[in-house]
């Protein structure tokens, strides 16, 4: 009689609460694909943990629907991580409301809601990587970075974006890092590009500090194209968003 001595995978740790990653949602198919790839990457970092995605709007499932998927019989706890850089309205209002709806649908359940992503060292490193890739062939000391945030009506969230720009300036050794916002808050991208130009910058990198491609990255590119057409003696490059990368997955996990 023989015995199979091949190591067997450990069964899922059923007492470990599942994770719901709460994203914004987008109509952009590429943005959805990149976000779901990031969710898969997080799964590889959390073996034995059920990881699902839910979205505030535009992309199914909703966050409360995702909670219904994980809050099954025998599992009454879950963790929700907002896949958001800043602490705007979605983090403060929309996601908590969705969690409340999910809990009401599952009486007795307990959902822990974590803070937003913010700017921990791995995400700062990822932002620098995107900027430095766009700087290829240029010395950082001759580059002005226009650092574009979402912009919202929450002062603290806008201030966090400006603070992170200062961190990138000191870490990256760029000539200047100028903040900008795509909506609601000022300065707009064209204003910051104008400041860069009139202070002598002719090599400029615009960094859209967003997680995934979508409507916001499209708007950034459009604003850059319009400004560049009127300033042909300046070279402007647009960096990529953070995207599906180990640094982002590490922070979520």
PDB file of C-alpha atoms in Angstrom:
ATOM      1  CA  UNK A   1       0.000   0.000   0.000  1.00  0.00           C
ATOM      2  CA  UNK A   2       1.422   3.368  -0.983  1.00  0.00           C
ATOM      3  CA  UNK A   3       0.688   6.806   0.350  1.00  0.00           C
ATOM      4  CA  UNK A   4       0.693  10.010  -1.645  1.00  0.00           C
ATOM      5  CA  UNK A   5       3.313  12.224  -0.025  1.00  0.00           C
ATOM      6  CA  UNK A   6       2.805  15.160  -2.406  1.00  0.00           C
ATOM      7  CA  UNK A   7       2.275  18.321  -0.345  1.00  0.00           C
ATOM      8  CA  UNK A   8      -1.354  19.388  -0.544  1.00  0.00           C
ATOM      9  CA  UNK A   9      -2.445  23.034  -0.640  1.00  0.00           C
ATOM     10  CA  UNK A  10      -3.764  24.379   2.607  1.00  0.00           C
ATOM     11  CA  UNK A  11      -7.531  24.821   2.687  1.00  0.00           C
ATOM     12  CA  UNK A  12      -8.814  28.389   2.716  1.00  0.00           C
ATOM     13  CA  UNK A  13      -8.699  30.010   6.127  1.00  0.00           C
ATOM     14  CA  UNK A  14     -12.457  30.321   6.558  1.00  0.00           C
ATOM     15  CA  UNK A  15     -12.132  32.266   9.807  1.00  0.00           C
ATOM     16  CA  UNK A  16     -10.266  35.090   8.047  1.00  0.00           C
ATOM     17  CA  UNK A  17     -12.639  37.914   7.069  1.00  0.00           C
ATOM     18  CA  UNK A  18     -13.054  38.459   3.324  1.00  0.00           C
ATOM     19  CA  UNK A  19     -11.911  41.667   1.677  1.00  0.00           C
ATOM     20  CA  UNK A  20     -14.008  43.943  -0.508  1.00  0.00           C
ATOM     21  CA  UNK A  21     -11.978  46.413  -2.549  1.00  0.00           C
ATOM     22  CA  UNK A  22     -14.175  49.466  -3.118  1.00  0.00           C
ATOM     23  CA  UNK A  23     -13.325  51.211  -6.384  1.00  0.00           C
ATOM     24  CA  UNK A  24     -14.784  54.221  -8.127  1.00  0.00           C
ATOM     25  CA  UNK A  25     -15.984  52.559 -11.328  1.00  0.00           C
ATOM     26  CA  UNK A  26     -15.680  53.752 -14.927  1.00  0.00           C
ATOM     27  CA  UNK A  27     -17.227  53.359 -18.362  1.00  0.00           C
ATOM     28  CA  UNK A  28     -13.713  52.935 -19.773  1.00  0.00           C
ATOM     29  CA  UNK A  29     -13.160  49.256 -20.582  1.00  0.00           C
ATOM     30  CA  UNK A  30      -9.383  49.570 -20.200  1.00  0.00           C
ATOM     31  CA  UNK A  31      -9.833  51.162 -16.786  1.00  0.00           C
ATOM     32  CA  UNK A  32     -12.074  48.319 -15.634  1.00  0.00           C
ATOM     33  CA  UNK A  33      -9.619  45.710 -16.934  1.00  0.00           C
ATOM     34  CA  UNK A  34      -6.654  47.299 -15.164  1.00  0.00           C
ATOM     35  CA  UNK A  35      -8.604  47.602 -11.912  1.00  0.00           C
ATOM     36  CA  UNK A  36      -9.672  43.949 -11.998  1.00  0.00           C
ATOM     37  CA  UNK A  37      -6.073  42.937 -12.743  1.00  0.00           C
ATOM     38  CA  UNK A  38      -5.062  44.798  -9.583  1.00  0.00           C
ATOM     39  CA  UNK A  39      -7.727  42.899  -7.631  1.00  0.00           C
ATOM     40  CA  UNK A  40      -6.255  39.626  -8.921  1.00  0.00           C
ATOM     41  CA  UNK A  41      -2.799  40.781  -7.845  1.00  0.00           C
ATOM     42  CA  UNK A  42      -4.095  41.465  -4.327  1.00  0.00           C
ATOM     43  CA  UNK A  43      -5.567  37.945  -4.253  1.00  0.00           C
ATOM     44  CA  UNK A  44      -2.110  36.489  -4.828  1.00  0.00           C
ATOM     45  CA  UNK A  45      -0.828  38.423  -1.801  1.00  0.00           C
ATOM     46  CA  UNK A  46      -3.629  37.160   0.454  1.00  0.00           C
ATOM     47  CA  UNK A  47      -3.856  33.395  -0.005  1.00  0.00           C
ATOM     48  CA  UNK A  48      -6.850  31.924   1.785  1.00  0.00           C
ATOM     49  CA  UNK A  49      -8.695  35.260   1.830  1.00  0.00           C
ATOM     50  CA  UNK A  50     -11.778  35.812  -0.310  1.00  0.00           C
ATOM     51  CA  UNK A  51     -11.201  39.053  -2.229  1.00  0.00           C
ATOM     52  CA  UNK A  52     -13.974  40.721  -4.232  1.00  0.00           C
ATOM     53  CA  UNK A  53     -14.382  44.091  -5.924  1.00  0.00           C
ATOM     54  CA  UNK A  54     -17.310  46.493  -5.633  1.00  0.00           C
ATOM     55  CA  UNK A  55     -17.785  49.940  -7.164  1.00  0.00           C
ATOM     56  CA  UNK A  56     -19.360  53.253  -6.234  1.00  0.00           C
ATOM     57  CA  UNK A  57     -20.831  53.773  -9.702  1.00  0.00           C
ATOM     58  CA  UNK A  58     -20.717  52.864 -13.411  1.00  0.00           C
ATOM     59  CA  UNK A  59     -19.142  49.407 -12.983  1.00  0.00           C
ATOM     60  CA  UNK A  60     -20.905  46.386 -11.478  1.00  0.00           C
ATOM     61  CA  UNK A  61     -21.180  45.043  -8.859  1.00  0.00           C
ATOM     62  CA  UNK A  62     -22.007  47.740  -6.347  1.00  0.00           C
ATOM     63  CA  UNK A  63     -20.213  47.683  -3.006  1.00  0.00           C
ATOM     64  CA  UNK A  64     -23.277  46.429  -1.119  1.00  0.00           C
ATOM     65  CA  UNK A  65     -23.703  43.672  -3.748  1.00  0.00           C
ATOM     66  CA  UNK A  66     -20.063  42.661  -3.247  1.00  0.00           C
ATOM     67  CA  UNK A  67     -20.669  42.534   0.507  1.00  0.00           C
ATOM     68  CA  UNK A  68     -23.666  40.262  -0.075  1.00  0.00           C
ATOM     69  CA  UNK A  69     -21.368  37.930  -2.000  1.00  0.00           C
ATOM     70  CA  UNK A  70     -18.884  37.590   0.856  1.00  0.00           C
ATOM     71  CA  UNK A  71     -21.239  37.771   3.846  1.00  0.00           C
ATOM     72  CA  UNK A  72     -22.528  34.259   3.461  1.00  0.00           C
ATOM     73  CA  UNK A  73     -23.649  31.740   6.039  1.00  0.00           C
ATOM     74  CA  UNK A  74     -20.817  31.174   8.488  1.00  0.00           C
ATOM     75  CA  UNK A  75     -19.024  34.397   7.528  1.00  0.00           C
ATOM     76  CA  UNK A  76     -20.389  37.449   9.305  1.00  0.00           C
ATOM     77  CA  UNK A  77     -17.364  39.778   9.108  1.00  0.00           C
ATOM     78  CA  UNK A  78     -15.676  41.585   6.238  1.00  0.00           C
ATOM     79  CA  UNK A  79     -13.142  44.330   5.568  1.00  0.00           C
ATOM     80  CA  UNK A  80     -13.717  47.106   3.022  1.00  0.00           C
ATOM     81  CA  UNK A  81     -10.725  49.004   1.617  1.00  0.00           C
ATOM     82  CA  UNK A  82     -11.525  52.156  -0.387  1.00  0.00           C
ATOM     83  CA  UNK A  83      -9.433  52.068  -3.558  1.00  0.00           C
ATOM     84  CA  UNK A  84      -9.089  55.843  -3.423  1.00  0.00           C
ATOM     85  CA  UNK A  85      -5.982  57.999  -3.108  1.00  0.00           C
ATOM     86  CA  UNK A  86      -7.735  60.937  -1.456  1.00  0.00           C
ATOM     87  CA  UNK A  87     -10.418  61.417   1.187  1.00  0.00           C
ATOM     88  CA  UNK A  88     -13.136  63.055  -0.888  1.00  0.00           C
ATOM     89  CA  UNK A  89     -16.879  62.522  -0.959  1.00  0.00           C
ATOM     90  CA  UNK A  90     -16.784  58.896  -2.072  1.00  0.00           C
ATOM     91  CA  UNK A  91     -14.605  57.941   0.903  1.00  0.00           C
ATOM     92  CA  UNK A  92     -16.517  60.081   3.399  1.00  0.00           C
ATOM     93  CA  UNK A  93     -20.091  59.489   2.225  1.00  0.00           C
ATOM     94  CA  UNK A  94     -20.784  57.104  -0.651  1.00  0.00           C
ATOM     95  CA  UNK A  95     -18.797  54.062   0.470  1.00  0.00           C
ATOM     96  CA  UNK A  96     -20.021  54.246   4.100  1.00  0.00           C
ATOM     97  CA  UNK A  97     -23.608  54.456   2.802  1.00  0.00           C
ATOM     98  CA  UNK A  98     -23.036  51.356   0.651  1.00  0.00           C
ATOM     99  CA  UNK A  99     -21.552  49.518   3.643  1.00  0.00           C
ATOM    100  CA  UNK A 100     -24.565  50.470   5.736  1.00  0.00           C
ATOM    101  CA  UNK A 101     -26.865  49.044   3.052  1.00  0.00           C
ATOM    102  CA  UNK A 102     -24.830  45.843   2.953  1.00  0.00           C
ATOM    103  CA  UNK A 103     -24.968  45.441   6.735  1.00  0.00           C
ATOM    104  CA  UNK A 104     -28.727  46.047   6.816  1.00  0.00           C
ATOM    105  CA  UNK A 105     -29.160  43.231   4.298  1.00  0.00           C
ATOM    106  CA  UNK A 106     -27.167  40.922   6.599  1.00  0.00           C
ATOM    107  CA  UNK A 107     -28.244  41.595  10.196  1.00  0.00           C
ATOM    108  CA  UNK A 108     -25.586  40.809  12.747  1.00  0.00           C
ATOM    109  CA  UNK A 109     -22.698  41.239  10.328  1.00  0.00           C
ATOM    110  CA  UNK A 110     -19.630  43.320  11.151  1.00  0.00           C
ATOM    111  CA  UNK A 111     -17.821  45.310   8.458  1.00  0.00           C
ATOM    112  CA  UNK A 112     -14.535  47.075   9.172  1.00  0.00           C
ATOM    113  CA  UNK A 113     -13.919  50.100   6.947  1.00  0.00           C
ATOM    114  CA  UNK A 114     -10.271  51.071   6.531  1.00  0.00           C
ATOM    115  CA  UNK A 115      -8.822  54.467   5.713  1.00  0.00           C
ATOM    116  CA  UNK A 116      -8.202  55.608   2.132  1.00  0.00           C
ATOM    117  CA  UNK A 117      -4.867  54.793   0.478  1.00  0.00           C
ATOM    118  CA  UNK A 118      -3.202  58.161   1.033  1.00  0.00           C
ATOM    119  CA  UNK A 119       0.476  58.485   0.155  1.00  0.00           C
ATOM    120  CA  UNK A 120       2.480  55.721   1.863  1.00  0.00           C
ATOM    121  CA  UNK A 121       6.035  55.107   0.670  1.00  0.00           C
ATOM    122  CA  UNK A 122       5.123  52.417  -1.922  1.00  0.00           C
ATOM    123  CA  UNK A 123       2.654  54.728  -3.680  1.00  0.00           C
ATOM    124  CA  UNK A 124       5.113  57.625  -3.602  1.00  0.00           C
ATOM    125  CA  UNK A 125       7.655  55.299  -5.227  1.00  0.00           C
ATOM    126  CA  UNK A 126       5.119  54.274  -7.878  1.00  0.00           C
ATOM    127  CA  UNK A 127       4.355  57.916  -8.706  1.00  0.00           C
ATOM    128  CA  UNK A 128       8.061  58.664  -9.036  1.00  0.00           C
ATOM    129  CA  UNK A 129       8.483  55.684 -11.350  1.00  0.00           C
ATOM    130  CA  UNK A 130       5.756  57.015 -13.673  1.00  0.00           C
ATOM    131  CA  UNK A 131       7.323  60.481 -13.717  1.00  0.00           C
ATOM    132  CA  UNK A 132      10.857  59.195 -14.263  1.00  0.00           C
ATOM    133  CA  UNK A 133       9.702  56.938 -17.104  1.00  0.00           C
ATOM    134  CA  UNK A 134       8.215  59.990 -18.811  1.00  0.00           C
ATOM    135  CA  UNK A 135      11.477  61.887 -18.164  1.00  0.00           C
ATOM    136  CA  UNK A 136      13.501  59.376 -20.225  1.00  0.00           C
ATOM    137  CA  UNK A 137      16.484  61.189 -21.729  1.00  0.00           C
ATOM    138  CA  UNK A 138      15.969  64.282 -19.604  1.00  0.00           C
ATOM    139  CA  UNK A 139      17.781  65.216 -16.427  1.00  0.00           C
ATOM    140  CA  UNK A 140      15.281  65.515 -13.546  1.00  0.00           C
ATOM    141  CA  UNK A 141      16.901  68.819 -12.577  1.00  0.00           C
ATOM    142  CA  UNK A 142      15.697  70.395 -15.834  1.00  0.00           C
ATOM    143  CA  UNK A 143      12.144  69.044 -15.628  1.00  0.00           C
ATOM    144  CA  UNK A 144       9.067  70.721 -14.211  1.00  0.00           C
ATOM    145  CA  UNK A 145       6.382  68.292 -13.065  1.00  0.00           C
ATOM    146  CA  UNK A 146       2.751  69.351 -13.213  1.00  0.00           C
ATOM    147  CA  UNK A 147       1.181  67.057 -10.634  1.00  0.00           C
ATOM    148  CA  UNK A 148      -2.531  66.622 -11.337  1.00  0.00           C
ATOM    149  CA  UNK A 149      -5.046  65.557  -8.724  1.00  0.00           C
ATOM    150  CA  UNK A 150      -8.751  64.849  -8.892  1.00  0.00           C
ATOM    151  CA  UNK A 151      -9.850  67.995  -7.097  1.00  0.00           C
ATOM    152  CA  UNK A 152     -12.848  68.090  -4.777  1.00  0.00           C
ATOM    153  CA  UNK A 153     -14.705  70.302  -2.326  1.00  0.00           C
ATOM    154  CA  UNK A 154     -12.880  68.787   0.665  1.00  0.00           C
ATOM    155  CA  UNK A 155     -10.010  71.099   1.613  1.00  0.00           C
ATOM    156  CA  UNK A 156      -8.005  68.403   3.399  1.00  0.00           C
ATOM    157  CA  UNK A 157      -8.010  66.167   0.321  1.00  0.00           C
ATOM    158  CA  UNK A 158      -6.733  68.979  -1.911  1.00  0.00           C
ATOM    159  CA  UNK A 159      -4.115  69.906   0.690  1.00  0.00           C
ATOM    160  CA  UNK A 160      -2.903  66.284   0.827  1.00  0.00           C
ATOM    161  CA  UNK A 161      -2.325  66.402  -2.926  1.00  0.00           C
ATOM    162  CA  UNK A 162      -0.263  69.576  -2.673  1.00  0.00           C
ATOM    163  CA  UNK A 163       1.727  68.115   0.212  1.00  0.00           C
ATOM    164  CA  UNK A 164       2.523  65.015  -1.843  1.00  0.00           C
ATOM    165  CA  UNK A 165       3.826  67.243  -4.628  1.00  0.00           C
ATOM    166  CA  UNK A 166       6.376  68.648  -2.188  1.00  0.00           C
ATOM    167  CA  UNK A 167       7.395  65.110  -1.204  1.00  0.00           C
ATOM    168  CA  UNK A 168       7.946  64.241  -4.869  1.00  0.00           C
ATOM    169  CA  UNK A 169       9.994  67.405  -5.405  1.00  0.00           C
ATOM    170  CA  UNK A 170      12.393  66.546  -2.603  1.00  0.00           C
ATOM    171  CA  UNK A 171      12.591  62.854  -3.486  1.00  0.00           C
ATOM    172  CA  UNK A 172      12.905  63.200  -7.247  1.00  0.00           C
ATOM    173  CA  UNK A 173      15.214  66.176  -7.580  1.00  0.00           C
ATOM    174  CA  UNK A 174      13.028  67.873 -10.210  1.00  0.00           C
ATOM    175  CA  UNK A 175      13.357  71.572 -10.981  1.00  0.00           C
ATOM    176  CA  UNK A 176       9.794  72.256  -9.846  1.00  0.00           C
ATOM    177  CA  UNK A 177       6.645  70.348  -8.950  1.00  0.00           C
ATOM    178  CA  UNK A 178       3.520  72.411  -9.541  1.00  0.00           C
ATOM    179  CA  UNK A 179       0.126  71.183  -8.331  1.00  0.00           C
ATOM    180  CA  UNK A 180      -2.951  71.183 -10.547  1.00  0.00           C
ATOM    181  CA  UNK A 181      -6.453  69.737 -10.477  1.00  0.00           C
ATOM    182  CA  UNK A 182      -8.747  68.418 -13.174  1.00  0.00           C
ATOM    183  CA  UNK A 183     -11.992  69.655 -11.571  1.00  0.00           C
ATOM    184  CA  UNK A 184     -13.483  71.725  -8.741  1.00  0.00           C
ATOM    185  CA  UNK A 185     -10.206  72.957  -7.219  1.00  0.00           C
ATOM    186  CA  UNK A 186      -7.606  75.284  -8.696  1.00  0.00           C
ATOM    187  CA  UNK A 187      -5.146  75.719 -10.327  1.00  0.00           C
ATOM    188  CA  UNK A 188      -6.272  74.037 -13.541  1.00  0.00           C
ATOM    189  CA  UNK A 189      -3.748  72.183 -15.691  1.00  0.00           C
ATOM    190  CA  UNK A 190      -3.416  75.051 -18.177  1.00  0.00           C
ATOM    191  CA  UNK A 191      -2.660  77.473 -15.348  1.00  0.00           C
ATOM    192  CA  UNK A 192       0.132  75.318 -13.941  1.00  0.00           C
ATOM    193  CA  UNK A 193       1.542  74.711 -17.414  1.00  0.00           C
ATOM    194  CA  UNK A 194       1.528  78.490 -17.877  1.00  0.00           C
ATOM    195  CA  UNK A 195       3.446  79.018 -14.640  1.00  0.00           C
ATOM    196  CA  UNK A 196       5.996  76.414 -15.734  1.00  0.00           C
ATOM    197  CA  UNK A 197       6.399  78.085 -19.127  1.00  0.00           C
ATOM    198  CA  UNK A 198       6.693  81.646 -17.875  1.00  0.00           C
ATOM    199  CA  UNK A 199       9.307  80.634 -15.318  1.00  0.00           C
ATOM    200  CA  UNK A 200      11.468  79.218 -18.106  1.00  0.00           C
ATOM    201  CA  UNK A 201      10.532  75.547 -18.206  1.00  0.00           C
ATOM    202  CA  UNK A 202      10.552  73.942 -21.641  1.00  0.00           C
ATOM    203  CA  UNK A 203      10.655  70.319 -20.541  1.00  0.00           C
ATOM    204  CA  UNK A 204       7.516  69.463 -18.633  1.00  0.00           C
ATOM    205  CA  UNK A 205       6.032  66.189 -17.402  1.00  0.00           C
ATOM    206  CA  UNK A 206       2.347  66.123 -16.523  1.00  0.00           C
ATOM    207  CA  UNK A 207       1.628  63.423 -13.955  1.00  0.00           C
ATOM    208  CA  UNK A 208      -2.069  62.461 -13.618  1.00  0.00           C
ATOM    209  CA  UNK A 209      -2.098  61.070 -10.089  1.00  0.00           C
ATOM    210  CA  UNK A 210      -4.913  58.609 -10.692  1.00  0.00           C
ATOM    211  CA  UNK A 211      -5.017  54.877 -10.161  1.00  0.00           C
ATOM    212  CA  UNK A 212      -6.391  53.730 -13.514  1.00  0.00           C
ATOM    213  CA  UNK A 213      -7.038  54.976 -17.048  1.00  0.00           C
ATOM    214  CA  UNK A 214     -10.456  56.473 -17.624  1.00  0.00           C
ATOM    215  CA  UNK A 215     -12.305  59.715 -18.122  1.00  0.00           C
ATOM    216  CA  UNK A 216      -9.888  61.705 -15.938  1.00  0.00           C
ATOM    217  CA  UNK A 217      -6.783  60.611 -17.844  1.00  0.00           C
ATOM    218  CA  UNK A 218      -8.575  61.430 -21.109  1.00  0.00           C
ATOM    219  CA  UNK A 219      -9.349  64.924 -19.835  1.00  0.00           C
ATOM    220  CA  UNK A 220      -5.733  65.432 -18.765  1.00  0.00           C
ATOM    221  CA  UNK A 221      -4.441  64.443 -22.203  1.00  0.00           C
ATOM    222  CA  UNK A 222      -6.941  66.763 -23.894  1.00  0.00           C
ATOM    223  CA  UNK A 223      -5.900  69.713 -21.705  1.00  0.00           C
ATOM    224  CA  UNK A 224      -2.221  69.041 -22.425  1.00  0.00           C
ATOM    225  CA  UNK A 225      -2.815  68.755 -26.172  1.00  0.00           C
ATOM    226  CA  UNK A 226      -4.696  72.076 -26.249  1.00  0.00           C
ATOM    227  CA  UNK A 227      -2.004  73.893 -24.281  1.00  0.00           C
ATOM    228  CA  UNK A 228       0.850  72.338 -26.243  1.00  0.00           C
ATOM    229  CA  UNK A 229      -0.664  73.425 -29.558  1.00  0.00           C
ATOM    230  CA  UNK A 230      -0.339  77.041 -28.412  1.00  0.00           C
ATOM    231  CA  UNK A 231       3.213  76.574 -27.062  1.00  0.00           C
ATOM    232  CA  UNK A 232       5.152  74.614 -29.701  1.00  0.00           C
ATOM    233  CA  UNK A 233       8.532  75.533 -28.223  1.00  0.00           C
ATOM    234  CA  UNK A 234       7.785  73.570 -25.038  1.00  0.00           C
ATOM    235  CA  UNK A 235       7.926  69.781 -24.903  1.00  0.00           C
ATOM    236  CA  UNK A 236       5.260  68.252 -22.672  1.00  0.00           C
ATOM    237  CA  UNK A 237       5.037  64.570 -21.860  1.00  0.00           C
ATOM    238  CA  UNK A 238       2.185  62.895 -20.000  1.00  0.00           C
ATOM    239  CA  UNK A 239       3.052  60.169 -17.499  1.00  0.00           C
ATOM    240  CA  UNK A 240       0.877  57.110 -17.021  1.00  0.00           C
ATOM    241  CA  UNK A 241      -1.461  56.547 -14.059  1.00  0.00           C
ATOM    242  CA  UNK A 242      -0.424  54.286 -11.192  1.00  0.00           C
ATOM    243  CA  UNK A 243      -2.176  51.231 -12.649  1.00  0.00           C
ATOM    244  CA  UNK A 244      -1.879  47.561 -11.727  1.00  0.00           C
ATOM    245  CA  UNK A 245       1.470  47.343  -9.960  1.00  0.00           C
ATOM    246  CA  UNK A 246       3.082  45.617  -6.960  1.00  0.00           C
ATOM    247  CA  UNK A 247       3.260  48.848  -4.969  1.00  0.00           C
ATOM    248  CA  UNK A 248      -0.481  49.491  -5.124  1.00  0.00           C
ATOM    249  CA  UNK A 249      -1.344  45.857  -4.392  1.00  0.00           C
ATOM    250  CA  UNK A 250       0.986  45.923  -1.373  1.00  0.00           C
ATOM    251  CA  UNK A 251      -0.759  48.941   0.113  1.00  0.00           C
ATOM    252  CA  UNK A 252      -4.237  47.459  -0.406  1.00  0.00           C
ATOM    253  CA  UNK A 253      -3.217  44.104   1.070  1.00  0.00           C
TER     254      UNK A 253
END
